[in-house]
PDB file of C-alpha atoms in Angstrom:
ATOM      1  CA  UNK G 144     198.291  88.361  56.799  1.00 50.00           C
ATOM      2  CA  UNK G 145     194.613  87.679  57.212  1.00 57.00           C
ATOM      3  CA  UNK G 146     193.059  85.243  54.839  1.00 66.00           C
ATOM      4  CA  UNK G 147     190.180  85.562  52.567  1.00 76.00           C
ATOM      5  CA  UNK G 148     186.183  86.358  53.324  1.00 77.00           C
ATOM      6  CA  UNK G 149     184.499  84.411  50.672  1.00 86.00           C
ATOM      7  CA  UNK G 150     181.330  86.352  50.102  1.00 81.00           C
ATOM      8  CA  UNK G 151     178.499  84.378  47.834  1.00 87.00           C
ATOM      9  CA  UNK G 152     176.028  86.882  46.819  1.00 79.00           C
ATOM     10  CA  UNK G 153     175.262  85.696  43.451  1.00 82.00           C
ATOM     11  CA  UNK G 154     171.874  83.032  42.875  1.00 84.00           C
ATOM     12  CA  UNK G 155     171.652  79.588  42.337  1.00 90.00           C
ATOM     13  CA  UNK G 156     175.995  79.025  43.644  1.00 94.00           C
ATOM     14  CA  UNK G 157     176.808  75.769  44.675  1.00 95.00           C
ATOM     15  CA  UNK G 158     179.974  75.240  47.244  1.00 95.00           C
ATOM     16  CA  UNK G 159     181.626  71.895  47.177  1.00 95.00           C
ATOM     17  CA  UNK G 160     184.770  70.763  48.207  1.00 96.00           C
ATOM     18  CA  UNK G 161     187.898  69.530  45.290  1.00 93.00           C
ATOM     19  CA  UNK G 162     190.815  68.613  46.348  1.00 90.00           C
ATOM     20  CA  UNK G 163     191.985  71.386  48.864  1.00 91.00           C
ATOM     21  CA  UNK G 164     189.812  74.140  47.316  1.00 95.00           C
ATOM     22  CA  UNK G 165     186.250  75.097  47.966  1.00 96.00           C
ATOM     23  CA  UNK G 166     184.983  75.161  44.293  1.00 96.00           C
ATOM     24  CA  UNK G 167     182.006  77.547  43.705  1.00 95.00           C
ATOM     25  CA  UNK G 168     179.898  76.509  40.249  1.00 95.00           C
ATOM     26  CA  UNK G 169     176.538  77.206  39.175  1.00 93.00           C
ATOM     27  CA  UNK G 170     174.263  74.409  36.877  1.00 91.00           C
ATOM     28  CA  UNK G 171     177.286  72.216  37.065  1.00 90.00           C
ATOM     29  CA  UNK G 172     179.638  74.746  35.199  1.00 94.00           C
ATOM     30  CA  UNK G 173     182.717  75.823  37.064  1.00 94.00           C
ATOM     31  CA  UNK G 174     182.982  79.262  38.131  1.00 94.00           C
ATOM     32  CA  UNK G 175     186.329  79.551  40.661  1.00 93.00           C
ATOM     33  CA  UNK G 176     187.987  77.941  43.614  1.00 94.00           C
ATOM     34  CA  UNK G 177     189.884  79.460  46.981  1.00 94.00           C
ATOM     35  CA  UNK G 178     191.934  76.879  49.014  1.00 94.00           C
ATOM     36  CA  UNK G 179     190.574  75.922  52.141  1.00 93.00           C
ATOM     37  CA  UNK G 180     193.776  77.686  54.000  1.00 90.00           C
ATOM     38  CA  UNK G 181     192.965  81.195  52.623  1.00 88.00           C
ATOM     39  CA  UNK G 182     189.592  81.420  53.788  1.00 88.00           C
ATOM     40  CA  UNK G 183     189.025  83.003  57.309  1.00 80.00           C
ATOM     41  CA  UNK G 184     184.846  82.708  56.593  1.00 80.00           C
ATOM     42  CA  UNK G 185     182.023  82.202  54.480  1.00 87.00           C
ATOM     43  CA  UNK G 186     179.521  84.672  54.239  1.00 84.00           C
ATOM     44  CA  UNK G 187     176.250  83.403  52.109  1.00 87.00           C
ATOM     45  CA  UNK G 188     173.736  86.431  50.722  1.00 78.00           C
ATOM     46  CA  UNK G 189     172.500  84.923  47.694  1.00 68.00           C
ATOM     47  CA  UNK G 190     169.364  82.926  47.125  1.00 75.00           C
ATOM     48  CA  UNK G 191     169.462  79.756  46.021  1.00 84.00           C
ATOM     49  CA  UNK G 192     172.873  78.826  47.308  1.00 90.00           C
ATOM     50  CA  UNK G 193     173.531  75.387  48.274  1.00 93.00           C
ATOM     51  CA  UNK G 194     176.870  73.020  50.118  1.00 93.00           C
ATOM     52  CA  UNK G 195     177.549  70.093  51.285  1.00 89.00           C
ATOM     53  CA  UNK G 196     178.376  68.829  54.422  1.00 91.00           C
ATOM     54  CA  UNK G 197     181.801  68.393  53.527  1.00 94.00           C
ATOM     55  CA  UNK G 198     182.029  71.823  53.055  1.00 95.00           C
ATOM     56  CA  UNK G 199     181.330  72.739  56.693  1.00 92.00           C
ATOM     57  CA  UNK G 200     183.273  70.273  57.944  1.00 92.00           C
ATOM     58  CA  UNK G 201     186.591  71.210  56.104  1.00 92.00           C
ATOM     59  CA  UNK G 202     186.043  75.120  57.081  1.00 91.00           C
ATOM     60  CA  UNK G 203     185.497  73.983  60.161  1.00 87.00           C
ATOM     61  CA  UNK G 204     188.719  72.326  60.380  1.00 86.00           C
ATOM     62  CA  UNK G 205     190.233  75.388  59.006  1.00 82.00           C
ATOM     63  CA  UNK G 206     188.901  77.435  62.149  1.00 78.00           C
ATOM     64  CA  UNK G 207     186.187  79.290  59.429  1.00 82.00           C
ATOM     65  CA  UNK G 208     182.531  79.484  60.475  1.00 82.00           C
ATOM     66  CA  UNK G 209     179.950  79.362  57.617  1.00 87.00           C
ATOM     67  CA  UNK G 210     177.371  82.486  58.345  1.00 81.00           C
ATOM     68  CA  UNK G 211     174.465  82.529  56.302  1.00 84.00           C
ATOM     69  CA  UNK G 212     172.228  86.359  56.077  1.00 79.00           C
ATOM     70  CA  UNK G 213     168.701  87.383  55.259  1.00 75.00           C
ATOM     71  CA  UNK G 214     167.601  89.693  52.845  1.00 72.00           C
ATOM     72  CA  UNK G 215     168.992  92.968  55.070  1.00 62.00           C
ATOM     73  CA  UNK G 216     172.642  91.189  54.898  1.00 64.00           C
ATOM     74  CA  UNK G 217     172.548  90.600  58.884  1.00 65.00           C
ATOM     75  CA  UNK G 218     173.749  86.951  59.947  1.00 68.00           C
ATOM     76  CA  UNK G 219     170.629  84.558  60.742  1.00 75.00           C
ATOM     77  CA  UNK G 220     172.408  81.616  61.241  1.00 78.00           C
ATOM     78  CA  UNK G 221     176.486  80.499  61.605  1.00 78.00           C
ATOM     79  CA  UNK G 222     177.967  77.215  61.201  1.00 83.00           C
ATOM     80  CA  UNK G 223     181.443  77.155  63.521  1.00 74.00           C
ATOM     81  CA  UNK G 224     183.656  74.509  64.644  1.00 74.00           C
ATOM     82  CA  UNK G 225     183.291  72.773  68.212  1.00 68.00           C
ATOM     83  CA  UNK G 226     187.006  72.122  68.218  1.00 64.00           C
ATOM     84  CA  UNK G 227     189.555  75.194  68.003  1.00 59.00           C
ATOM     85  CA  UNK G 228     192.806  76.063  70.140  1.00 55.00           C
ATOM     86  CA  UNK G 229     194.471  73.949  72.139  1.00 58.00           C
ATOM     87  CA  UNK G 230     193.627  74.992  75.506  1.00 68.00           C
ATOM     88  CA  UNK G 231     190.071  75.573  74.601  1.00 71.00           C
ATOM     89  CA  UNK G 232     188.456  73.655  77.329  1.00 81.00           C
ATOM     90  CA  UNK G 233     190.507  75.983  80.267  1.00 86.00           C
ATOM     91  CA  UNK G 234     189.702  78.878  78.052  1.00 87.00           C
ATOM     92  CA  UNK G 235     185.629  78.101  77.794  1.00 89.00           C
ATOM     93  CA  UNK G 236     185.546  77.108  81.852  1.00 93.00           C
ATOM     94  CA  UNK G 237     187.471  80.719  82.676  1.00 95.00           C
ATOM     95  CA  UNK G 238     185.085  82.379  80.299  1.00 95.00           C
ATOM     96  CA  UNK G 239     181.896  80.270  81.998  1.00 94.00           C
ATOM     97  CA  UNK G 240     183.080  81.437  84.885  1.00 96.00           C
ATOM     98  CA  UNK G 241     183.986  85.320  84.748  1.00 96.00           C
ATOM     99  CA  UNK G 242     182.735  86.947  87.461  1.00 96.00           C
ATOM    100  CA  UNK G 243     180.485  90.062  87.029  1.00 96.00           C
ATOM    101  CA  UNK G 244     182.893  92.773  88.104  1.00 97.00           C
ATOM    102  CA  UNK G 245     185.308  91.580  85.712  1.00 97.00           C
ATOM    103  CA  UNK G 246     182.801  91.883  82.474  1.00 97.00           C
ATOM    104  CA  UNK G 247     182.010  95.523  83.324  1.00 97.00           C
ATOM    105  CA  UNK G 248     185.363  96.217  83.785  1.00 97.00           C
ATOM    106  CA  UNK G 249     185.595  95.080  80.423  1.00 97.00           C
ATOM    107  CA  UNK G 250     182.918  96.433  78.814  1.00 97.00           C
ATOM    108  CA  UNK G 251     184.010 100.209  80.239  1.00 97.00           C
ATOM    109  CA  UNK G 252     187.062  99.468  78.653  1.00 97.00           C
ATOM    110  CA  UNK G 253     184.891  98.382  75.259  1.00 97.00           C
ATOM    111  CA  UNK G 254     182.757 101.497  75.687  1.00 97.00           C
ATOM    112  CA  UNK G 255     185.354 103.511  76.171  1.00 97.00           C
ATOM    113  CA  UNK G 256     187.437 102.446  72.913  1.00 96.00           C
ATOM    114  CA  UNK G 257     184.466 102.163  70.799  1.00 97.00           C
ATOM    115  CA  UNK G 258     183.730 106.224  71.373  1.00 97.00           C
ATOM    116  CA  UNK G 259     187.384 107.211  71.234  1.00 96.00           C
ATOM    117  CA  UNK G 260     187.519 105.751  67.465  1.00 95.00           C
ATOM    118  CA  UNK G 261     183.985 107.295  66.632  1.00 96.00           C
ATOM    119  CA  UNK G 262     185.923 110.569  67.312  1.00 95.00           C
ATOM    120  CA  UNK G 263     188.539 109.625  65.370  1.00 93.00           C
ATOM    121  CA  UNK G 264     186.787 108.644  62.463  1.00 94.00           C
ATOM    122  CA  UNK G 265     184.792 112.150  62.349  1.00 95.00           C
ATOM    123  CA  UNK G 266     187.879 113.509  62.675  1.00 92.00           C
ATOM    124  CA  UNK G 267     188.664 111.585  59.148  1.00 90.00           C
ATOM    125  CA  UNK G 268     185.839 113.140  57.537  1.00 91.00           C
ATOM    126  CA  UNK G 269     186.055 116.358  58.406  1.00 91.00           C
ATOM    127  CA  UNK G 270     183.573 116.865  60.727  1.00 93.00           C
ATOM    128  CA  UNK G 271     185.272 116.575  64.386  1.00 93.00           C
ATOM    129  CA  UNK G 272     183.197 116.470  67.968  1.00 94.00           C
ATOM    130  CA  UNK G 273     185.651 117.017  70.633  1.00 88.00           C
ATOM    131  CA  UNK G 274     182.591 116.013  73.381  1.00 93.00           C
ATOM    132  CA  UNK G 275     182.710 112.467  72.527  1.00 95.00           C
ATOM    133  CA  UNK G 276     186.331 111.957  74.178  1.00 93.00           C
ATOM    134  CA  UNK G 277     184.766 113.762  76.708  1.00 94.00           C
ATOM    135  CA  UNK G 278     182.176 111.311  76.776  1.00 96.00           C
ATOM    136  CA  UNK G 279     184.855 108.284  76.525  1.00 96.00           C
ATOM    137  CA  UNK G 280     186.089 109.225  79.902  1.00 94.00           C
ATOM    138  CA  UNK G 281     183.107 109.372  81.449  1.00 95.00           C
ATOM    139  CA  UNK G 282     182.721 105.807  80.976  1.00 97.00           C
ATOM    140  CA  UNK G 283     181.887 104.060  84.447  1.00 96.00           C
ATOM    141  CA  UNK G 284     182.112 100.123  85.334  1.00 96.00           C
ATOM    142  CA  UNK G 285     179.307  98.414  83.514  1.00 94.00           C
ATOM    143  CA  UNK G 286     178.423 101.304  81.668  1.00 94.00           C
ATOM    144  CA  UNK G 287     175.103 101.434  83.334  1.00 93.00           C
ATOM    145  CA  UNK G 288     175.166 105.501  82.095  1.00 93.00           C
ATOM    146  CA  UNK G 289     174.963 104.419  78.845  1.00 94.00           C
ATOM    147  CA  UNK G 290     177.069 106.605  77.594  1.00 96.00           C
ATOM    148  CA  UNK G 291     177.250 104.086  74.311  1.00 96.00           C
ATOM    149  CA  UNK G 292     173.929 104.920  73.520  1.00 95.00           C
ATOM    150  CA  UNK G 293     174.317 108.926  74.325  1.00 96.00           C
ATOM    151  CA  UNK G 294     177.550 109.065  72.254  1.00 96.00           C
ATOM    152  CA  UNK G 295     175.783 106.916  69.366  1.00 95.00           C
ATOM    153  CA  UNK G 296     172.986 109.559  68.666  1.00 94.00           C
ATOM    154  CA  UNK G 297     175.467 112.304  68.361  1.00 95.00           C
ATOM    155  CA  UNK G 298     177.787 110.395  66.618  1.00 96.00           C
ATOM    156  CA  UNK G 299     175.141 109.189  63.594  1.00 95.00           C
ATOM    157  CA  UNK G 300     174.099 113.036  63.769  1.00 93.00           C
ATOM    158  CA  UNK G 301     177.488 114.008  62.692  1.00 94.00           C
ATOM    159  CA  UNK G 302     178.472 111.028  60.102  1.00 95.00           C
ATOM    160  CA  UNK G 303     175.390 110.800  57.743  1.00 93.00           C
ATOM    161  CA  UNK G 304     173.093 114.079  59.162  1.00 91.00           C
ATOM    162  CA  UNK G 305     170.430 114.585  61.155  1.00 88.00           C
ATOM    163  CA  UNK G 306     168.179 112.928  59.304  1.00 87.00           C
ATOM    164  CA  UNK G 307     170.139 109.740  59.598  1.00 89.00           C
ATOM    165  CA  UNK G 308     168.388 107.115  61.558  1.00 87.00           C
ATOM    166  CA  UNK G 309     170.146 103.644  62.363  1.00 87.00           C
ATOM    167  CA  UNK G 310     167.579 101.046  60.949  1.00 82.00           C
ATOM    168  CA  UNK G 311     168.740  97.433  59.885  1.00 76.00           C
ATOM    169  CA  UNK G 312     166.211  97.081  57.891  1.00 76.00           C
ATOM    170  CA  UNK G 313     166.027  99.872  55.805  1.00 74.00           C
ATOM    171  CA  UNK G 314     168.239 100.429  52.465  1.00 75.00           C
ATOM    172  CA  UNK G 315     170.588 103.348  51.770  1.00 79.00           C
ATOM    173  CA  UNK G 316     173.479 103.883  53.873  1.00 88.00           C
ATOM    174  CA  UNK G 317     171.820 101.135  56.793  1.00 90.00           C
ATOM    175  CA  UNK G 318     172.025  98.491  53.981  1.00 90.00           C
ATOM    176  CA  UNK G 319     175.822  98.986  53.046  1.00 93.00           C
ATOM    177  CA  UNK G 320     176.526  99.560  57.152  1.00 94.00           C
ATOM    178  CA  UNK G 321     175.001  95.837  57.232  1.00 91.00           C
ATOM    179  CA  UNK G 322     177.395  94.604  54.303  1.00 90.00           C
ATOM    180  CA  UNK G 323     180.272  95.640  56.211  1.00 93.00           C
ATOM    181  CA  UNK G 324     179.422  94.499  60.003  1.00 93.00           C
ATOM    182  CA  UNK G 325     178.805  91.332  58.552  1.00 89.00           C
ATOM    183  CA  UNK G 326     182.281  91.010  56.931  1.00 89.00           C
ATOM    184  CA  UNK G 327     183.395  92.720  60.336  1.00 92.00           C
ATOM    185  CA  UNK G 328     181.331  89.839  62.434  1.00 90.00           C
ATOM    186  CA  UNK G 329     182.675  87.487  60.062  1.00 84.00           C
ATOM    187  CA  UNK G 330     186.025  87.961  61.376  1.00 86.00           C
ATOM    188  CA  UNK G 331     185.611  88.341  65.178  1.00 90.00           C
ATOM    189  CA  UNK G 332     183.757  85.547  64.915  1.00 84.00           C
ATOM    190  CA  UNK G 333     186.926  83.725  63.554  1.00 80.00           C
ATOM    191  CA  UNK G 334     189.219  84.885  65.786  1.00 86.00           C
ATOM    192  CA  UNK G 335     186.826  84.217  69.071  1.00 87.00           C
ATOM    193  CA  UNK G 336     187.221  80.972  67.505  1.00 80.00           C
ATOM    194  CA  UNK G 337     190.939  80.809  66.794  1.00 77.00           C
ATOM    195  CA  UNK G 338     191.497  81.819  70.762  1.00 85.00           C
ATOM    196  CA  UNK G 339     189.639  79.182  72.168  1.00 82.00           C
ATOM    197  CA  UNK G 340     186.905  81.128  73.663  1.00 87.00           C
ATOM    198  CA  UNK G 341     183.217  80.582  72.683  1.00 86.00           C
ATOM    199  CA  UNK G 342     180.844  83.482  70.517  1.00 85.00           C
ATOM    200  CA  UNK G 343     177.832  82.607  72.461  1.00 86.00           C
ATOM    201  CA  UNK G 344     179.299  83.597  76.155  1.00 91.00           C
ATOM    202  CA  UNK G 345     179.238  87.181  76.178  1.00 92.00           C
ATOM    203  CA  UNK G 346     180.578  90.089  78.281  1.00 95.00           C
ATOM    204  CA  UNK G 347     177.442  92.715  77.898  1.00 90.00           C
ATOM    205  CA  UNK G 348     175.150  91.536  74.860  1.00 81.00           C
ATOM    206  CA  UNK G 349     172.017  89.501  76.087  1.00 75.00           C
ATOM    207  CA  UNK G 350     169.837  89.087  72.843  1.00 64.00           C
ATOM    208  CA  UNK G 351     168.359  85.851  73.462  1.00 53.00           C
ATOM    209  CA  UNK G 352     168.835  83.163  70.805  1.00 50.00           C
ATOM    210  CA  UNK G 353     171.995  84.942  69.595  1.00 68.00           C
ATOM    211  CA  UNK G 354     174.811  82.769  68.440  1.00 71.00           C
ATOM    212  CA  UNK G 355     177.383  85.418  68.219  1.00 82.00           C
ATOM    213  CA  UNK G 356     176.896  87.562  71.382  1.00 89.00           C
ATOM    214  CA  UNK G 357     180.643  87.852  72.176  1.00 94.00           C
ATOM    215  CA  UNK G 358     181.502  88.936  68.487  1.00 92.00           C
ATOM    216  CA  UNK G 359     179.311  92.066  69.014  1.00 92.00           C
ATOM    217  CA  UNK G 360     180.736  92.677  71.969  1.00 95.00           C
ATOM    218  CA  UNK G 361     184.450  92.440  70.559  1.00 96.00           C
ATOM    219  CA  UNK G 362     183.862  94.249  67.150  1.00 96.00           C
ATOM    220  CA  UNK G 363     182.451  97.453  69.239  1.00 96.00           C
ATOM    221  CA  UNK G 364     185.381  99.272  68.941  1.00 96.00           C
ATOM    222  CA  UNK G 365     186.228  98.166  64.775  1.00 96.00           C
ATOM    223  CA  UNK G 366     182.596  99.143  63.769  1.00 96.00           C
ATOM    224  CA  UNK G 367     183.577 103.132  63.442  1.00 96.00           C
ATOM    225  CA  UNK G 368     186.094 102.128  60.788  1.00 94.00           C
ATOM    226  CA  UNK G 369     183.070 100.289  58.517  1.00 96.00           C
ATOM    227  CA  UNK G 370     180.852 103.486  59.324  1.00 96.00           C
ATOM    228  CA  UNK G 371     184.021 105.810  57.570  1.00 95.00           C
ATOM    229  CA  UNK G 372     184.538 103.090  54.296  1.00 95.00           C
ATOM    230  CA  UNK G 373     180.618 104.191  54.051  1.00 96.00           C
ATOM    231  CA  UNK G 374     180.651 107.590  54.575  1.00 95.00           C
ATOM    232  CA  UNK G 375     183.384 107.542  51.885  1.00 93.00           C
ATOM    233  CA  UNK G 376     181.300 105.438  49.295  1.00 94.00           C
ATOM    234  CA  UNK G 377     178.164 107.748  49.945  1.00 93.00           C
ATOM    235  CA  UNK G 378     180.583 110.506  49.342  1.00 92.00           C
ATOM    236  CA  UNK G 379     181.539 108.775  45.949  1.00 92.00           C
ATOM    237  CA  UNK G 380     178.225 108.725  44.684  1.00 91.00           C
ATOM    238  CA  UNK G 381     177.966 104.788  45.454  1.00 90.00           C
ATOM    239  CA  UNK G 382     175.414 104.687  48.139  1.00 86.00           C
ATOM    240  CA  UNK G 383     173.500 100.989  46.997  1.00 87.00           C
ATOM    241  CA  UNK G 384     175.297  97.529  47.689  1.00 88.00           C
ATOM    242  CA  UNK G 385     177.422  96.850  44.262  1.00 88.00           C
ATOM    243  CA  UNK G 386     180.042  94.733  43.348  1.00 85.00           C
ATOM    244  CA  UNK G 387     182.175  97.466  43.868  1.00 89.00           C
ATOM    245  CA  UNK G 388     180.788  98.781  47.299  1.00 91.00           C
ATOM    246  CA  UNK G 389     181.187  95.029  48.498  1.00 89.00           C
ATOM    247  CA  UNK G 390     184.894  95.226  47.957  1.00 87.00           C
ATOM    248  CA  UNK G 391     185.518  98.028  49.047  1.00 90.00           C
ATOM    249  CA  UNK G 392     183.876  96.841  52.336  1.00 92.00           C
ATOM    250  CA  UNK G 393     185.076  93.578  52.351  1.00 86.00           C
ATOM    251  CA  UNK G 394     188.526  95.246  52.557  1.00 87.00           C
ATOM    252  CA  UNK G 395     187.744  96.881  56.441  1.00 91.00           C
ATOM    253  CA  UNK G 396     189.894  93.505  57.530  1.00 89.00           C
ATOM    254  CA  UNK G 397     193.005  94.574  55.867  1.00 88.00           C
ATOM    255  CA  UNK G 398     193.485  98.638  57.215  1.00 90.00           C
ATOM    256  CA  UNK G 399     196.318  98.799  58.441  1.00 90.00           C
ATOM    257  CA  UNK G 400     196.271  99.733  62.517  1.00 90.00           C
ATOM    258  CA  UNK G 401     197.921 101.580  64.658  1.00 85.00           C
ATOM    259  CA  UNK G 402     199.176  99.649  67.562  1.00 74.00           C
ATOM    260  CA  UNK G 403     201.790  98.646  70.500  1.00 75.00           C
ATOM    261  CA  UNK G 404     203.393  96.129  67.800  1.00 78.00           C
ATOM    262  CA  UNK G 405     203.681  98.365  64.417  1.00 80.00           C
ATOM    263  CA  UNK G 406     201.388  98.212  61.930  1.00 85.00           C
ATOM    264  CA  UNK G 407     199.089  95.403  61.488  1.00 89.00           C
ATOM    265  CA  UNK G 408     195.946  94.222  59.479  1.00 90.00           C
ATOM    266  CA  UNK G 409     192.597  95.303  61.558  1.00 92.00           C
ATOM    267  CA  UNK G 410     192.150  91.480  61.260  1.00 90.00           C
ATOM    268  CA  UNK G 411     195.310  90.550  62.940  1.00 90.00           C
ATOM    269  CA  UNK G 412     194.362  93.146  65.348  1.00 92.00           C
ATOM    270  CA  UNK G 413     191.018  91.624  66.336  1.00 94.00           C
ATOM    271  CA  UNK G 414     192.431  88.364  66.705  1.00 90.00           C
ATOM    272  CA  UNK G 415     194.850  89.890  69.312  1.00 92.00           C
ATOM    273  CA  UNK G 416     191.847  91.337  70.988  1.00 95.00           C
ATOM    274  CA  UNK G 417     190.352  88.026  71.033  1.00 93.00           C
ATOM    275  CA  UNK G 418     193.464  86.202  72.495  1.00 91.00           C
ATOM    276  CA  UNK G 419     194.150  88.981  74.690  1.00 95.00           C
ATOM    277  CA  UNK G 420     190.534  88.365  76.409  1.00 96.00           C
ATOM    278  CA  UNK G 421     191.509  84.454  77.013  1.00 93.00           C
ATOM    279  CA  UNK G 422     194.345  85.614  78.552  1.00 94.00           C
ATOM    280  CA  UNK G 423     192.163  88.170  80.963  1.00 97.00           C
ATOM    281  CA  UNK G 424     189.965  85.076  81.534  1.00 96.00           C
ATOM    282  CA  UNK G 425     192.779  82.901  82.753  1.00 94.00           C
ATOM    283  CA  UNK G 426     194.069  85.626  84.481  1.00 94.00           C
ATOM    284  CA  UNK G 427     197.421  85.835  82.780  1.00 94.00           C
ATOM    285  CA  UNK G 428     196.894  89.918  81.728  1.00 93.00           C
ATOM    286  CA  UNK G 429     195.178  92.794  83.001  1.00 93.00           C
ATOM    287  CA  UNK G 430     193.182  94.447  80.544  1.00 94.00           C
ATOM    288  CA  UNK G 431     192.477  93.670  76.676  1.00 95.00           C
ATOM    289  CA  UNK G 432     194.762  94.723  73.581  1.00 94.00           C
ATOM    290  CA  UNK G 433     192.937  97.205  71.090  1.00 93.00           C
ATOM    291  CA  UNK G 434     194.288  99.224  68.084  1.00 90.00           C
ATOM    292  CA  UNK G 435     194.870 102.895  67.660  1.00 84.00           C
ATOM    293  CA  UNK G 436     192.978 104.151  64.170  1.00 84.00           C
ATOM    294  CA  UNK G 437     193.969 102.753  60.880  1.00 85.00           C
ATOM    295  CA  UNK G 438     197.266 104.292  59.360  1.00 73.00           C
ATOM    296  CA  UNK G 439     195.107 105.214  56.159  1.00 63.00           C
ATOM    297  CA  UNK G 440     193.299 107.754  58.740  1.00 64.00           C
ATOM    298  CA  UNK G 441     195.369 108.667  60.971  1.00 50.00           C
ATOM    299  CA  UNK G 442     197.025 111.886  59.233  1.00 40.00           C
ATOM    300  CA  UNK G 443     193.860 113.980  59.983  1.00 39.00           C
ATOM    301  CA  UNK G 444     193.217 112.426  63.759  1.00 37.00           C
ATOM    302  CA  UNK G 445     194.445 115.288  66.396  1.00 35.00           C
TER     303      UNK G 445
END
């Protein structure tokens, strides 16, 4: 089972580490503890927050980066460990070293899957556009059609309206999708880790400075599942960042996926995504391992 994103959105939280726990307290008063081998990440929001360096090194001996957000709940810094699986040092030289063909093959194959569970999720709510699977095989090498982009503006159209426009730094619906890609980013970023591969060598993203490239490229395909835990909050009446709404978020790791092995935790399922693409590196498989829709969703998919 996947372990435990410890959010800190609350001022004025110190992290420390006791014993095997990281101990959160505020003015020197106590206020919980996780152990160190249940956390999968960190995620920082509120101000004031302070930890040691002890507390980066033990999470990064647990394989957990520390990612720290601005005020619109995007990541503006991460704190990740420079030793992970075994074999990293084959795995980073065959990632250094992919050859061009090879990342557009896998970024059609990205593409492809993120568009395919876009239609699935508006199947979930009801609202279904039988052109994007259309669109999904239309994906070429590279996608130098981008039919991402083409797919995205119908897609937003049909989830939140036609009014919708995707802004990261406006509130509403754009501040909970934040929330959740965080918690989502959170967790590639773990399992890039965990497979020995490195989150700054990408396959297709090229922001400059970014520390995380490769994480947006792997949680493509996972990000129409946060967009549906949304649309169902908004639907609820809870369309502002709560405790609540952060939960219910928070929980995108644990759907249960559809999948060539069963049923298994959308976390486990990145982390196979992530191992599978080491293994593509090496040249050991073919072509990467993603996930069919959650179980939760699937009775309404065609």
């Amino acid at each position: 089972m996947p372990g435990q994103i410890v959010e800190i959105s609350s001022n004025g939280i110190h992290l420390s580490v006791e014993r095997g726990f990281l101990k959160l307290s505020r003015e020197g008063e106590k206020l919980g503890e996780v152990p160190f081998d249940n956390i999968d990440a960190v995620v920082v929001h509120g101000h004031g927050a302070t930890f040691s360096a002890n507390v980066c090194a033990r999470l990064s001996n647990q394989g957990a980066p520390l990612i720290v957000c601005g005020n619109n709940h995007s990541p503006v810094s991460v704190v990740w460990p420079i030793q992970g699986h075994h074999a990293q040092g084959y795995r980073l030289q065959a990632q250094a070293n992919a050859s061009m063909p090879l990342k557009k093959r896998l970024w059609k194959d990205i593409v492809t899957a993120k568009i395919l569970a876009q239609a699935a999720a508006l199947n979930h709510i009801g609202n279904p556009l039988p052109g994007l699977r259309l669109m999904a095989r239309s994906v070429k090498s590279g996608d130098l059609e981008n039919m991402e982009a083409q797919a995205a503006r119908r897609y937003w159209k049909h989830l939140f309206g036609k009014g919708f426009r995707r802004d990261r730094q406006a509130n509403n619906q754009n501040a909970l999708l934040n929330y959740g890609y965080t918690v989502l980013r959170a967790g590639t970023a773990r399992a890039i880790l965990a497979a020995g591969l490195h989150p700054s060598l990408s396959i297709m993203h090229e922001s400059r400075g970014e520390a995380l490239r490769l994480a947006d490229d792997l949680m493509e395909p996972f990000r129409p599942w946060v967009d549906v835990l949304v649309h169902d909050l908004i639907e609820k009446g809870e369309s502002e960042l709560t405790f609540d709404s952060k939960n219910a978020l928070a929980d995108v790791l644990r759907l249960d996926m559809q999948g060539p092995r069963g049923a298994s935790p959308l976390q486990v399922c990145i982390d196979r995504m992530a191992s599978s693409l080491a293994r593509v590196y090496l040249k050991e498989q073919s072509a990467l391992e993603f996930p069919g829709p959650p179980f939760a969703l699937a009775r309404s998919a065609p």
